[in-house]
């Protein structure tokens, strides 16, 4: 990652806290007008297994960047900025949860697809089949969206499934 220094934040930034390998919880921010959501999800999948930026990311060499500032990094896919600050308050616990969920999900997607299919609520799975979706792919997308973009909020709820014909 390239450290761009402290930049003026665009007005609409969405934040997702994630715990990193070094144990720090970083709060990652992005602007959905600058970066397509799947690219931000891919970014989070990549960085969650690495150190936080302060501890050097993938290089693991401590970086001389201010501890209490929001900093900007270049997103390699789009050239847009991704913002990061240290998580505070309840975002620390949330970031621990989201990182565990994200890594558990990717582990299943890689090594145990059967377990992932087993997680899909049966009614939703039936609906996905009936409407021509690949249930595994659709569920993976749904879970990634909920974890990374919705800060862990589950959007496929029993109430929603009751509306499914
Ligand atoms: Zn760290």
PDB file of C-alpha atoms and ligand atoms in Angstrom:
ATOM      1  CA  UNK A   1       0.000   0.000   0.000  1.00  0.00           C
ATOM      2  CA  UNK A   2       1.099   3.537  -0.674  1.00  0.00           C
ATOM      3  CA  UNK A   3       0.763   6.103   2.041  1.00  0.00           C
ATOM      4  CA  UNK A   4      -0.603   9.290   0.565  1.00  0.00           C
ATOM      5  CA  UNK A   5      -0.665  11.319   3.741  1.00  0.00           C
ATOM      6  CA  UNK A   6      -3.605  12.959   5.315  1.00  0.00           C
ATOM      7  CA  UNK A   7      -6.239  14.054   2.844  1.00  0.00           C
ATOM      8  CA  UNK A   8      -9.477  15.926   3.001  1.00  0.00           C
ATOM      9  CA  UNK A   9     -12.231  13.335   3.367  1.00  0.00           C
ATOM     10  CA  UNK A  10     -15.003  13.271   0.760  1.00  0.00           C
ATOM     11  CA  UNK A  11     -18.419  13.928   2.237  1.00  0.00           C
ATOM     12  CA  UNK A  12     -19.769  10.399   1.979  1.00  0.00           C
ATOM     13  CA  UNK A  13     -17.460   7.779   3.397  1.00  0.00           C
ATOM     14  CA  UNK A  14     -18.691   4.413   4.646  1.00  0.00           C
ATOM     15  CA  UNK A  15     -16.569   2.734   7.328  1.00  0.00           C
ATOM     16  CA  UNK A  16     -15.904  -0.920   8.107  1.00  0.00           C
ATOM     17  CA  UNK A  17     -13.688  -1.846  11.084  1.00  0.00           C
ATOM     18  CA  UNK A  18     -11.472  -4.953  10.739  1.00  0.00           C
ATOM     19  CA  UNK A  19      -9.058  -6.609  13.116  1.00  0.00           C
ATOM     20  CA  UNK A  20      -5.661  -7.278  11.552  1.00  0.00           C
ATOM     21  CA  UNK A  21      -2.983  -9.909  12.063  1.00  0.00           C
ATOM     22  CA  UNK A  22      -1.034  -7.587  14.391  1.00  0.00           C
ATOM     23  CA  UNK A  23      -4.098  -7.389  16.671  1.00  0.00           C
ATOM     24  CA  UNK A  24      -4.997  -3.762  15.862  1.00  0.00           C
ATOM     25  CA  UNK A  25      -8.477  -2.894  14.644  1.00  0.00           C
ATOM     26  CA  UNK A  26      -8.380  -0.486  11.713  1.00  0.00           C
ATOM     27  CA  UNK A  27     -11.458   1.334  10.469  1.00  0.00           C
ATOM     28  CA  UNK A  28     -11.511   1.283   6.663  1.00  0.00           C
ATOM     29  CA  UNK A  29     -13.362   3.961   4.731  1.00  0.00           C
ATOM     30  CA  UNK A  30     -14.382   4.205   1.103  1.00  0.00           C
ATOM     31  CA  UNK A  31     -16.468   6.281  -1.219  1.00  0.00           C
ATOM     32  CA  UNK A  32     -18.878   4.122  -3.262  1.00  0.00           C
ATOM     33  CA  UNK A  33     -18.837   6.697  -6.046  1.00  0.00           C
ATOM     34  CA  UNK A  34     -15.092   6.196  -6.486  1.00  0.00           C
ATOM     35  CA  UNK A  35     -14.718   2.456  -5.867  1.00  0.00           C
ATOM     36  CA  UNK A  36     -17.161  -0.259  -6.989  1.00  0.00           C
ATOM     37  CA  UNK A  37     -18.423  -2.210  -3.944  1.00  0.00           C
ATOM     38  CA  UNK A  38     -16.968  -5.568  -5.105  1.00  0.00           C
ATOM     39  CA  UNK A  39     -13.534  -3.918  -5.244  1.00  0.00           C
ATOM     40  CA  UNK A  40     -13.829  -2.638  -1.696  1.00  0.00           C
ATOM     41  CA  UNK A  41     -14.903  -6.128  -0.582  1.00  0.00           C
ATOM     42  CA  UNK A  42     -11.880  -7.627  -2.364  1.00  0.00           C
ATOM     43  CA  UNK A  43      -9.639  -5.052  -0.656  1.00  0.00           C
ATOM     44  CA  UNK A  44     -10.960  -6.055   2.766  1.00  0.00           C
ATOM     45  CA  UNK A  45     -10.497  -9.773   2.034  1.00  0.00           C
ATOM     46  CA  UNK A  46      -6.872  -9.019   1.131  1.00  0.00           C
ATOM     47  CA  UNK A  47      -5.935  -6.781   4.018  1.00  0.00           C
ATOM     48  CA  UNK A  48      -7.697  -8.662   6.827  1.00  0.00           C
ATOM     49  CA  UNK A  49      -4.932 -11.292   6.909  1.00  0.00           C
ATOM     50  CA  UNK A  50      -2.185  -8.657   7.011  1.00  0.00           C
ATOM     51  CA  UNK A  51      -0.902  -6.243   9.611  1.00  0.00           C
ATOM     52  CA  UNK A  52      -2.661  -2.902   9.984  1.00  0.00           C
ATOM     53  CA  UNK A  53      -1.125   0.002   8.015  1.00  0.00           C
ATOM     54  CA  UNK A  54       0.638   1.307  11.142  1.00  0.00           C
ATOM     55  CA  UNK A  55       2.351  -2.051  11.454  1.00  0.00           C
ATOM     56  CA  UNK A  56       3.290  -2.082   7.786  1.00  0.00           C
ATOM     57  CA  UNK A  57       0.464  -4.067   6.149  1.00  0.00           C
ATOM     58  CA  UNK A  58       1.871  -6.938   4.106  1.00  0.00           C
ATOM     59  CA  UNK A  59       5.448  -5.684   4.556  1.00  0.00           C
ATOM     60  CA  UNK A  60       5.166  -5.920   8.367  1.00  0.00           C
ATOM     61  CA  UNK A  61       7.606  -2.999   8.649  1.00  0.00           C
ATOM     62  CA  UNK A  62       6.277  -0.348  11.016  1.00  0.00           C
ATOM     63  CA  UNK A  63       5.228   2.739   9.073  1.00  0.00           C
ATOM     64  CA  UNK A  64       5.965   6.270  10.277  1.00  0.00           C
ATOM     65  CA  UNK A  65       2.390   7.418   9.920  1.00  0.00           C
ATOM     66  CA  UNK A  66       0.486   9.452  12.479  1.00  0.00           C
ATOM     67  CA  UNK A  67      -1.400   7.242  14.955  1.00  0.00           C
ATOM     68  CA  UNK A  68      -4.400   9.445  15.509  1.00  0.00           C
ATOM     69  CA  UNK A  69      -5.136  10.621  12.009  1.00  0.00           C
ATOM     70  CA  UNK A  70      -7.225   9.366   9.137  1.00  0.00           C
ATOM     71  CA  UNK A  71      -4.894   8.525   6.310  1.00  0.00           C
ATOM     72  CA  UNK A  72      -5.410   7.763   2.647  1.00  0.00           C
ATOM     73  CA  UNK A  73      -4.022   4.827   0.700  1.00  0.00           C
ATOM     74  CA  UNK A  74      -4.245   4.254  -3.035  1.00  0.00           C
ATOM     75  CA  UNK A  75      -6.625   1.518  -4.093  1.00  0.00           C
ATOM     76  CA  UNK A  76      -4.678  -0.265  -6.847  1.00  0.00           C
ATOM     77  CA  UNK A  77      -7.742  -1.299  -8.892  1.00  0.00           C
ATOM     78  CA  UNK A  78      -9.370   2.085  -9.280  1.00  0.00           C
ATOM     79  CA  UNK A  79      -6.610   4.514  -8.313  1.00  0.00           C
ATOM     80  CA  UNK A  80      -9.092   5.996  -5.840  1.00  0.00           C
ATOM     81  CA  UNK A  81      -8.326   6.604  -2.194  1.00  0.00           C
ATOM     82  CA  UNK A  82      -9.149   4.213   0.610  1.00  0.00           C
ATOM     83  CA  UNK A  83      -9.133   5.799   4.035  1.00  0.00           C
ATOM     84  CA  UNK A  84      -8.059   4.258   7.293  1.00  0.00           C
ATOM     85  CA  UNK A  85      -8.064   5.308  10.913  1.00  0.00           C
ATOM     86  CA  UNK A  86      -7.729   3.407  14.148  1.00  0.00           C
ATOM     87  CA  UNK A  87     -11.065   2.003  15.325  1.00  0.00           C
ATOM     88  CA  UNK A  88     -12.365   3.340  18.616  1.00  0.00           C
ATOM     89  CA  UNK A  89     -15.199   2.566  21.036  1.00  0.00           C
ATOM     90  CA  UNK A  90     -17.617  -0.181  20.059  1.00  0.00           C
ATOM     91  CA  UNK A  91     -16.024  -0.393  16.598  1.00  0.00           C
ATOM     92  CA  UNK A  92     -13.114  -2.304  18.145  1.00  0.00           C
ATOM     93  CA  UNK A  93     -15.318  -5.247  19.147  1.00  0.00           C
ATOM     94  CA  UNK A  94     -17.233  -4.978  15.879  1.00  0.00           C
ATOM     95  CA  UNK A  95     -13.968  -5.104  13.924  1.00  0.00           C
ATOM     96  CA  UNK A  96     -12.906  -8.254  15.768  1.00  0.00           C
ATOM     97  CA  UNK A  97     -16.233  -9.867  14.930  1.00  0.00           C
ATOM     98  CA  UNK A  98     -16.241  -8.780  11.285  1.00  0.00           C
ATOM     99  CA  UNK A  99     -12.674 -10.006  10.725  1.00  0.00           C
ATOM    100  CA  UNK A 100     -13.489 -13.398  12.261  1.00  0.00           C
ATOM    101  CA  UNK A 101     -16.659 -13.639  10.153  1.00  0.00           C
ATOM    102  CA  UNK A 102     -14.867 -12.603   6.977  1.00  0.00           C
ATOM    103  CA  UNK A 103     -11.981 -15.021   7.465  1.00  0.00           C
ATOM    104  CA  UNK A 104     -14.335 -17.852   8.449  1.00  0.00           C
ATOM    105  CA  UNK A 105     -16.427 -17.208   5.358  1.00  0.00           C
ATOM    106  CA  UNK A 106     -13.439 -17.163   3.001  1.00  0.00           C
ATOM    107  CA  UNK A 107     -12.052 -20.307   4.606  1.00  0.00           C
ATOM    108  CA  UNK A 108     -15.333 -22.090   3.900  1.00  0.00           C
ATOM    109  CA  UNK A 109     -15.549 -20.658   0.374  1.00  0.00           C
ATOM    110  CA  UNK A 110     -12.082 -22.056  -0.323  1.00  0.00           C
ATOM    111  CA  UNK A 111     -12.014 -25.343   1.567  1.00  0.00           C
ATOM    112  CA  UNK A 112     -15.517 -26.308   2.583  1.00  0.00           C
ATOM    113  CA  UNK A 113     -18.132 -25.230   0.075  1.00  0.00           C
ATOM    114  CA  UNK A 114     -20.529 -27.860   1.411  1.00  0.00           C
ATOM    115  CA  UNK A 115     -20.597 -26.151   4.808  1.00  0.00           C
ATOM    116  CA  UNK A 116     -21.292 -22.849   3.104  1.00  0.00           C
ATOM    117  CA  UNK A 117     -24.203 -24.302   1.117  1.00  0.00           C
ATOM    118  CA  UNK A 118     -25.488 -25.767   4.385  1.00  0.00           C
ATOM    119  CA  UNK A 119     -25.663 -22.274   5.861  1.00  0.00           C
ATOM    120  CA  UNK A 120     -28.132 -21.009   3.283  1.00  0.00           C
ATOM    121  CA  UNK A 121     -31.627 -20.829   4.768  1.00  0.00           C
ATOM    122  CA  UNK A 122     -33.541 -23.604   2.910  1.00  0.00           C
ATOM    123  CA  UNK A 123     -36.306 -21.285   1.788  1.00  0.00           C
ATOM    124  CA  UNK A 124     -33.797 -18.825   0.352  1.00  0.00           C
ATOM    125  CA  UNK A 125     -31.854 -21.615  -1.345  1.00  0.00           C
ATOM    126  CA  UNK A 126     -35.036 -22.841  -3.018  1.00  0.00           C
ATOM    127  CA  UNK A 127     -35.831 -19.322  -4.167  1.00  0.00           C
ATOM    128  CA  UNK A 128     -32.320 -18.874  -5.576  1.00  0.00           C
ATOM    129  CA  UNK A 129     -32.533 -22.143  -7.524  1.00  0.00           C
ATOM    130  CA  UNK A 130     -36.000 -21.317  -8.802  1.00  0.00           C
ATOM    131  CA  UNK A 131     -34.804 -17.929 -10.053  1.00  0.00           C
ATOM    132  CA  UNK A 132     -31.747 -19.210 -11.853  1.00  0.00           C
ATOM    133  CA  UNK A 133     -29.059 -18.121  -9.373  1.00  0.00           C
ATOM    134  CA  UNK A 134     -26.117 -20.246  -8.301  1.00  0.00           C
ATOM    135  CA  UNK A 135     -27.001 -20.544  -4.588  1.00  0.00           C
ATOM    136  CA  UNK A 136     -23.366 -20.811  -3.435  1.00  0.00           C
ATOM    137  CA  UNK A 137     -22.250 -17.745  -5.380  1.00  0.00           C
ATOM    138  CA  UNK A 138     -25.313 -15.753  -4.386  1.00  0.00           C
ATOM    139  CA  UNK A 139     -24.908 -16.652  -0.711  1.00  0.00           C
ATOM    140  CA  UNK A 140     -21.199 -15.812  -0.728  1.00  0.00           C
ATOM    141  CA  UNK A 141     -21.986 -12.418  -2.289  1.00  0.00           C
ATOM    142  CA  UNK A 142     -24.747 -11.857   0.254  1.00  0.00           C
ATOM    143  CA  UNK A 143     -22.551 -12.711   3.232  1.00  0.00           C
ATOM    144  CA  UNK A 144     -19.666 -10.579   1.938  1.00  0.00           C
ATOM    145  CA  UNK A 145     -22.045  -7.679   1.411  1.00  0.00           C
ATOM    146  CA  UNK A 146     -23.468  -8.035   4.907  1.00  0.00           C
ATOM    147  CA  UNK A 147     -20.085  -8.354   6.616  1.00  0.00           C
ATOM    148  CA  UNK A 148     -18.138  -5.718   4.708  1.00  0.00           C
ATOM    149  CA  UNK A 149     -20.729  -3.248   3.440  1.00  0.00           C
ATOM    150  CA  UNK A 150     -23.462  -3.599   6.076  1.00  0.00           C
ATOM    151  CA  UNK A 151     -21.103  -3.831   9.068  1.00  0.00           C
ATOM    152  CA  UNK A 152     -22.320  -7.319   9.922  1.00  0.00           C
ATOM    153  CA  UNK A 153     -26.013  -6.659   9.646  1.00  0.00           C
ATOM    154  CA  UNK A 154     -27.837  -9.749   8.349  1.00  0.00           C
ATOM    155  CA  UNK A 155     -30.161  -8.768   5.503  1.00  0.00           C
ATOM    156  CA  UNK A 156     -31.624 -12.209   4.788  1.00  0.00           C
ATOM    157  CA  UNK A 157     -33.781 -12.441   7.900  1.00  0.00           C
ATOM    158  CA  UNK A 158     -36.596 -14.873   8.820  1.00  0.00           C
ATOM    159  CA  UNK A 159     -39.016 -11.950   8.327  1.00  0.00           C
ATOM    160  CA  UNK A 160     -37.715 -11.358   4.831  1.00  0.00           C
ATOM    161  CA  UNK A 161     -37.850 -15.083   4.047  1.00  0.00           C
ATOM    162  CA  UNK A 162     -41.496 -15.128   5.090  1.00  0.00           C
ATOM    163  CA  UNK A 163     -42.168 -12.763   2.190  1.00  0.00           C
ATOM    164  CA  UNK A 164     -40.537 -15.168  -0.266  1.00  0.00           C
ATOM    165  CA  UNK A 165     -43.218 -17.036  -2.209  1.00  0.00           C
TER     166      UNK A 165
HETATM  167 ZN1  LIG B   1      -1.293  -3.024  13.950  1.00  0.00          ZN
END
